[in-house]
CSV table of C-alpha atoms and ligand atoms in Angstrom, one decimal:
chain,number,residue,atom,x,y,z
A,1,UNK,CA,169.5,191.4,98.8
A,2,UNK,CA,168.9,190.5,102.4
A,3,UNK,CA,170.6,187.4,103.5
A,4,UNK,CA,169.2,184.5,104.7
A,5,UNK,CA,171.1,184.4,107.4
A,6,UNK,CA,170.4,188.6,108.2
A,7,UNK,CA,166.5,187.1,107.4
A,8,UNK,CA,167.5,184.7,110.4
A,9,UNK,CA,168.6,187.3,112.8
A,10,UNK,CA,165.5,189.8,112.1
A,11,UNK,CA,163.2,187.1,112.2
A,12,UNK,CA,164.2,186.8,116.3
A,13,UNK,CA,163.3,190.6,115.8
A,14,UNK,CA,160.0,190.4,114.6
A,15,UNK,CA,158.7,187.5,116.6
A,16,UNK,CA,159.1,190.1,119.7
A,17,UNK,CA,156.2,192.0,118.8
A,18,UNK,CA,152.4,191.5,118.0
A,19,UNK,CA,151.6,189.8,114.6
A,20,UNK,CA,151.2,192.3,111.8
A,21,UNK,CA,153.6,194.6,113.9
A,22,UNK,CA,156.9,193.4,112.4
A,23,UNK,CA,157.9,197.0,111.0
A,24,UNK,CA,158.5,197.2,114.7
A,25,UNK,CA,161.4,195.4,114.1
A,26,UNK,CA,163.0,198.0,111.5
A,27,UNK,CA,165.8,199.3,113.2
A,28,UNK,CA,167.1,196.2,114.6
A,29,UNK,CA,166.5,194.8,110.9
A,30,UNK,CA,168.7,198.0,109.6
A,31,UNK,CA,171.1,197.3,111.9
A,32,UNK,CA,171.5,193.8,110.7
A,33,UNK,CA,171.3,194.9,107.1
A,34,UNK,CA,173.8,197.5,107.5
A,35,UNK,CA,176.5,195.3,109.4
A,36,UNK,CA,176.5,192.4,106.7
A,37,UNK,CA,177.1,194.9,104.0
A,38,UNK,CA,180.0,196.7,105.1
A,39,UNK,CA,178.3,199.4,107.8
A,40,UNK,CA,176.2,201.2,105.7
A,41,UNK,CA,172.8,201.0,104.1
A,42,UNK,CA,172.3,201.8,100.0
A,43,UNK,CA,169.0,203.1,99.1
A,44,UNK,CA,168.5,199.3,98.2
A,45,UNK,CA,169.1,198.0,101.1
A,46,UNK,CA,166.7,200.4,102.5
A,47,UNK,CA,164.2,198.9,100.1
A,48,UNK,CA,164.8,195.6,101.0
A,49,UNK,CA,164.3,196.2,104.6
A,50,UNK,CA,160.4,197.6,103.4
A,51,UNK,CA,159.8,194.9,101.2
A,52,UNK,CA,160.4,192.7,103.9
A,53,UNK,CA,158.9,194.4,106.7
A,54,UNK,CA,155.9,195.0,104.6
A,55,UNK,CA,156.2,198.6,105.4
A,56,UNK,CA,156.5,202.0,102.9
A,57,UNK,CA,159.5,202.9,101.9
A,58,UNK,CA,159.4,206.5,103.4
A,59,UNK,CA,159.1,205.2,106.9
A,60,UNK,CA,162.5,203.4,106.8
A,61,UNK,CA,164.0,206.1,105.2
A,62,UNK,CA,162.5,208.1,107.8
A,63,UNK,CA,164.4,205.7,111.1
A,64,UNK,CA,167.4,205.3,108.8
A,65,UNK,CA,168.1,209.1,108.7
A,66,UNK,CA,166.9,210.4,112.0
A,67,UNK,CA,169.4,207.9,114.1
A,68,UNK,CA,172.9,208.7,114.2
A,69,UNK,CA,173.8,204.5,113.9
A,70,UNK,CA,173.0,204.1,110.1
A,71,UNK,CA,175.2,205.0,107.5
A,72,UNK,CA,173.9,206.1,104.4
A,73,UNK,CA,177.5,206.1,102.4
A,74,UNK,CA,180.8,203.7,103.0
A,75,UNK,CA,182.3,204.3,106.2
A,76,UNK,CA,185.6,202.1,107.4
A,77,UNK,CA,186.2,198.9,109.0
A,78,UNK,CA,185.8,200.2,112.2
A,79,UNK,CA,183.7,204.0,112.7
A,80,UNK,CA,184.7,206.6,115.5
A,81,UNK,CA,181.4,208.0,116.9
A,82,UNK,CA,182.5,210.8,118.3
A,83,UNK,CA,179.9,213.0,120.2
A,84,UNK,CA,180.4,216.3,120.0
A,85,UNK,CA,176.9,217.3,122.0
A,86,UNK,CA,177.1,219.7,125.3
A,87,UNK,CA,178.9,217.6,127.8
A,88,UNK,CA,181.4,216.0,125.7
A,89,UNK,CA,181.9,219.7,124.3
A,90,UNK,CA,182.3,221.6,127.1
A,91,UNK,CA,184.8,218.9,128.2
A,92,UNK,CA,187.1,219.4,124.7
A,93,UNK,CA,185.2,216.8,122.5
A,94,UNK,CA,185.6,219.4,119.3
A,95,UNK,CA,189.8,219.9,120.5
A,96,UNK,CA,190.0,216.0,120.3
A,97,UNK,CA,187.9,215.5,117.2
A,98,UNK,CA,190.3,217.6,115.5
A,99,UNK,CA,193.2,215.8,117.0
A,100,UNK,CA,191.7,212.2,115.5
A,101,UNK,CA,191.1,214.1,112.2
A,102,UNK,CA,194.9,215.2,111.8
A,103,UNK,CA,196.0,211.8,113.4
A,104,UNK,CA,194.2,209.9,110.8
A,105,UNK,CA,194.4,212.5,108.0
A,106,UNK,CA,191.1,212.6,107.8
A,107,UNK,CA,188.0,214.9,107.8
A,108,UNK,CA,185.0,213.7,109.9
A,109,UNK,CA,183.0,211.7,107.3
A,110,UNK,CA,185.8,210.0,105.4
A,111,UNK,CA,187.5,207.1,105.9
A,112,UNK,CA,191.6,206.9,106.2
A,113,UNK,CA,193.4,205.8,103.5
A,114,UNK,CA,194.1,202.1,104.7
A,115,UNK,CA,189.9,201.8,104.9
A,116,UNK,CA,190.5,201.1,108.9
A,117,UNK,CA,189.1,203.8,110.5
A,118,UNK,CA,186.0,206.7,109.7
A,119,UNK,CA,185.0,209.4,111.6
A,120,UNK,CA,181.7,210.5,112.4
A,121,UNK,CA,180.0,213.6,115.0
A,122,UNK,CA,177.2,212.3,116.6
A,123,UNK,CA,174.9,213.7,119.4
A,124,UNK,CA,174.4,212.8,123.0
A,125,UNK,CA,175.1,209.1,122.9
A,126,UNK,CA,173.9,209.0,126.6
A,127,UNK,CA,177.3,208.6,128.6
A,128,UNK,CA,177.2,212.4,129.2
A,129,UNK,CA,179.5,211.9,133.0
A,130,UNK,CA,181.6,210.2,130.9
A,131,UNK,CA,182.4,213.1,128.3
A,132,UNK,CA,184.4,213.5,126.1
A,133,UNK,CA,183.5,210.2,124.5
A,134,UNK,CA,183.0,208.0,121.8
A,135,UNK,CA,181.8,205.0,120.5
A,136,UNK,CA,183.5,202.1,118.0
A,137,UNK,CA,181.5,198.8,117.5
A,138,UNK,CA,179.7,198.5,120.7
A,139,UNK,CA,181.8,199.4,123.0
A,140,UNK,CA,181.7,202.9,125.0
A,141,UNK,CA,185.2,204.9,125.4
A,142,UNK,CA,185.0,207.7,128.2
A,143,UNK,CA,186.9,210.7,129.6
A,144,UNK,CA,188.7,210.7,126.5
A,145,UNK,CA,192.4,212.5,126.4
A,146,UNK,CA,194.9,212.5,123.0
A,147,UNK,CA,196.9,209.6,124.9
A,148,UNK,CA,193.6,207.4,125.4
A,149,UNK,CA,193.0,208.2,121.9
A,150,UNK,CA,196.4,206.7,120.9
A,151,UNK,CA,195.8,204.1,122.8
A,152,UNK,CA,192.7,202.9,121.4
A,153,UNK,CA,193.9,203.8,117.1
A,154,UNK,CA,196.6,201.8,118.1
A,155,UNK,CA,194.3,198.5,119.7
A,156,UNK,CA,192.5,198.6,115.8
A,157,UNK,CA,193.2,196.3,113.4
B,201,FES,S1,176.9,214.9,125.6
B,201,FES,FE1,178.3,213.4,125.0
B,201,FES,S2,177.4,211.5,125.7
B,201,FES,FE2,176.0,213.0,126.2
Protein backbone atom coordinates (compact mmCIF):
# COMPACT_ATOMS: atom_id res chain seq x y z
CA UNK A 1 0.00 0.00 0.00
CA UNK A 2 2.78 2.34 0.78
CA UNK A 3 5.42 2.56 -1.85
CA UNK A 4 8.73 1.84 -1.63
CA UNK A 5 9.75 4.72 -2.87
CA UNK A 6 7.03 6.94 -0.20
CA UNK A 7 8.91 4.09 2.37
CA UNK A 8 12.15 5.89 1.01
CA UNK A 9 11.10 9.45 1.63
CA UNK A 10 9.54 8.80 5.30
CA UNK A 11 12.43 6.78 6.19
CA UNK A 12 14.52 10.42 5.86
CA UNK A 13 11.50 11.26 8.30
CA UNK A 14 12.01 8.98 10.89
CA UNK A 15 15.71 8.93 11.09
CA UNK A 16 15.25 12.68 12.50
CA UNK A 17 14.07 11.64 15.63
CA UNK A 18 15.08 9.28 18.64
CA UNK A 19 14.80 5.44 18.03
CA UNK A 20 11.43 4.11 18.91
CA UNK A 21 10.06 7.75 18.21
CA UNK A 22 9.27 7.24 14.49
CA UNK A 23 5.39 7.94 14.96
CA UNK A 24 7.08 11.32 15.14
CA UNK A 25 7.38 11.19 11.71
CA UNK A 26 3.43 10.80 10.95
CA UNK A 27 2.48 13.79 9.35
CA UNK A 28 5.34 14.09 7.13
CA UNK A 29 4.69 10.30 6.37
CA UNK A 30 0.80 11.37 5.62
CA UNK A 31 1.94 13.87 3.57
CA UNK A 32 3.93 11.57 1.48
CA UNK A 33 1.19 9.01 1.54
CA UNK A 34 -1.35 11.41 0.48
CA UNK A 35 0.67 13.01 -2.49
CA UNK A 36 1.47 9.61 -4.25
CA UNK A 37 -2.12 8.68 -4.18
CA UNK A 38 -3.80 11.48 -5.76
CA UNK A 39 -3.98 14.15 -2.59
CA UNK A 40 -5.94 12.42 -0.33
CA UNK A 41 -5.68 9.75 2.27
CA UNK A 42 -8.34 6.48 2.32
CA UNK A 43 -8.98 5.01 5.62
CA UNK A 44 -6.30 2.49 4.29
CA UNK A 45 -3.88 4.58 3.67
CA UNK A 46 -4.42 5.77 7.16
CA UNK A 47 -3.79 2.27 8.20
CA UNK A 48 -0.82 1.81 6.42
CA UNK A 49 0.74 4.80 7.81
CA UNK A 50 0.08 2.96 11.63
CA UNK A 51 1.25 -0.20 10.59
CA UNK A 52 4.32 1.31 9.53
CA UNK A 53 4.80 3.72 12.10
CA UNK A 54 4.05 1.10 14.65
CA UNK A 55 1.56 3.39 16.05
CA UNK A 56 -2.56 2.89 16.85
CA UNK A 57 -4.66 3.66 14.45
CA UNK A 58 -6.65 6.32 16.40
CA UNK A 59 -3.62 8.57 16.65
CA UNK A 60 -3.27 9.01 12.87
CA UNK A 61 -6.70 9.40 12.47
CA UNK A 62 -6.43 11.80 15.11
CA UNK A 63 -3.28 14.22 13.03
CA UNK A 64 -5.02 13.30 9.80
CA UNK A 65 -8.30 15.16 10.81
CA UNK A 66 -7.22 17.90 13.09
CA UNK A 67 -4.79 19.52 10.12
CA UNK A 68 -6.44 21.29 7.41
CA UNK A 69 -3.46 19.64 4.74
CA UNK A 70 -5.00 16.07 4.56
CA UNK A 71 -7.70 15.12 2.53
CA UNK A 72 -9.88 12.54 3.67
CA UNK A 73 -11.95 12.27 0.07
CA UNK A 74 -10.67 13.00 -3.76
CA UNK A 75 -9.84 16.39 -4.21
CA UNK A 76 -8.40 17.78 -7.88
CA UNK A 77 -5.20 17.92 -9.50
CA UNK A 78 -4.38 20.98 -8.05
CA UNK A 79 -6.43 22.20 -4.41
CA UNK A 80 -7.36 26.00 -3.64
CA UNK A 81 -6.76 26.45 0.16
CA UNK A 82 -8.56 29.28 0.63
CA UNK A 83 -8.53 30.75 4.23
CA UNK A 84 -11.35 32.13 5.23
CA UNK A 85 -10.09 32.90 9.10
CA UNK A 86 -10.26 36.67 10.58
CA UNK A 87 -7.82 38.59 8.52
CA UNK A 88 -8.31 37.08 5.24
CA UNK A 89 -12.18 37.67 6.13
CA UNK A 90 -12.33 40.91 7.15
CA UNK A 91 -10.23 41.68 3.93
CA UNK A 92 -13.16 39.89 1.48
CA UNK A 93 -11.76 36.27 1.62
CA UNK A 94 -15.67 34.82 1.86
CA UNK A 95 -16.60 37.63 -1.39
CA UNK A 96 -13.67 35.89 -3.28
CA UNK A 97 -14.38 32.35 -2.26
CA UNK A 98 -17.58 32.80 -3.80
CA UNK A 99 -16.19 34.29 -6.81
CA UNK A 100 -13.78 31.00 -7.32
CA UNK A 101 -16.82 28.91 -6.62
CA UNK A 102 -19.00 30.43 -9.52
CA UNK A 103 -15.75 30.78 -11.71
CA UNK A 104 -15.15 27.12 -11.49
CA UNK A 105 -18.74 26.01 -10.95
CA UNK A 106 -18.09 24.62 -8.02
CA UNK A 107 -18.96 24.40 -4.31
CA UNK A 108 -16.07 24.44 -1.84
CA UNK A 109 -15.32 20.70 -1.41
CA UNK A 110 -15.76 19.53 -4.97
CA UNK A 111 -13.74 19.37 -7.68
CA UNK A 112 -14.55 21.14 -11.30
CA UNK A 113 -15.62 19.14 -13.80
CA UNK A 114 -12.25 18.82 -15.88
CA UNK A 115 -10.71 17.21 -12.23
CA UNK A 116 -8.15 20.43 -12.35
CA UNK A 117 -9.06 22.33 -9.68
CA UNK A 118 -10.87 21.77 -5.83
CA UNK A 119 -11.72 24.08 -3.41
CA UNK A 120 -11.21 23.97 0.10
CA UNK A 121 -11.83 26.71 3.46
CA UNK A 122 -9.16 26.44 5.63
CA UNK A 123 -8.08 28.39 8.82
CA UNK A 124 -5.34 30.85 9.48
CA UNK A 125 -2.58 29.46 7.29
CA UNK A 126 -0.21 31.98 8.90
CA UNK A 127 0.20 34.78 6.12
CA UNK A 128 -2.41 36.85 8.06
CA UNK A 129 -0.65 40.61 6.52
CA UNK A 130 -1.00 38.93 3.44
CA UNK A 131 -4.94 38.38 3.53
CA UNK A 132 -7.02 37.47 1.58
CA UNK A 133 -5.01 34.40 0.65
CA UNK A 134 -4.54 31.08 -0.36
CA UNK A 135 -2.52 28.28 -0.83
CA UNK A 136 -2.08 25.72 -4.07
CA UNK A 137 0.81 23.17 -3.87
CA UNK A 138 3.33 24.95 -1.81
CA UNK A 139 3.26 27.99 -2.91
CA UNK A 140 1.56 31.13 -0.85
CA UNK A 141 -0.77 33.61 -2.99
CA UNK A 142 -1.47 36.97 -1.07
CA UNK A 143 -3.62 40.10 -1.18
CA UNK A 144 -5.78 38.33 -3.35
CA UNK A 145 -8.24 40.39 -5.82
CA UNK A 146 -10.81 38.56 -8.70
CA UNK A 147 -8.10 39.60 -11.34
CA UNK A 148 -5.13 37.87 -9.29
CA UNK A 149 -7.48 35.12 -9.03
CA UNK A 150 -7.81 34.95 -12.94
CA UNK A 151 -4.50 35.12 -13.14
CA UNK A 152 -3.45 32.25 -11.21
CA UNK A 153 -6.86 29.65 -12.65
CA UNK A 154 -5.41 30.63 -15.72
CA UNK A 155 -1.37 29.65 -14.84
CA UNK A 156 -3.05 25.83 -13.94
CA UNK A 157 -2.64 23.15 -16.04
S1 LIG B 1 -6.24 34.83 8.71
FE1 LIG B 1 -5.78 34.18 6.68
S2 LIG B 1 -3.67 33.65 6.79
FE2 LIG B 1 -4.17 34.19 8.83
Amino acid sequence: MISDQAKKEINTWVAKYPEGKQSSAVMQALTIVQKENGGSLTNELKQAVADYLEMPTISVQEVATFYENYNHKPVGKHVVRFCHNISCMLNGSDELISYLEEKLDVKTGEISKDGLVSVKRVECLGACVGGPMCQIGDQYYEKLTKKRIDEILDGLK
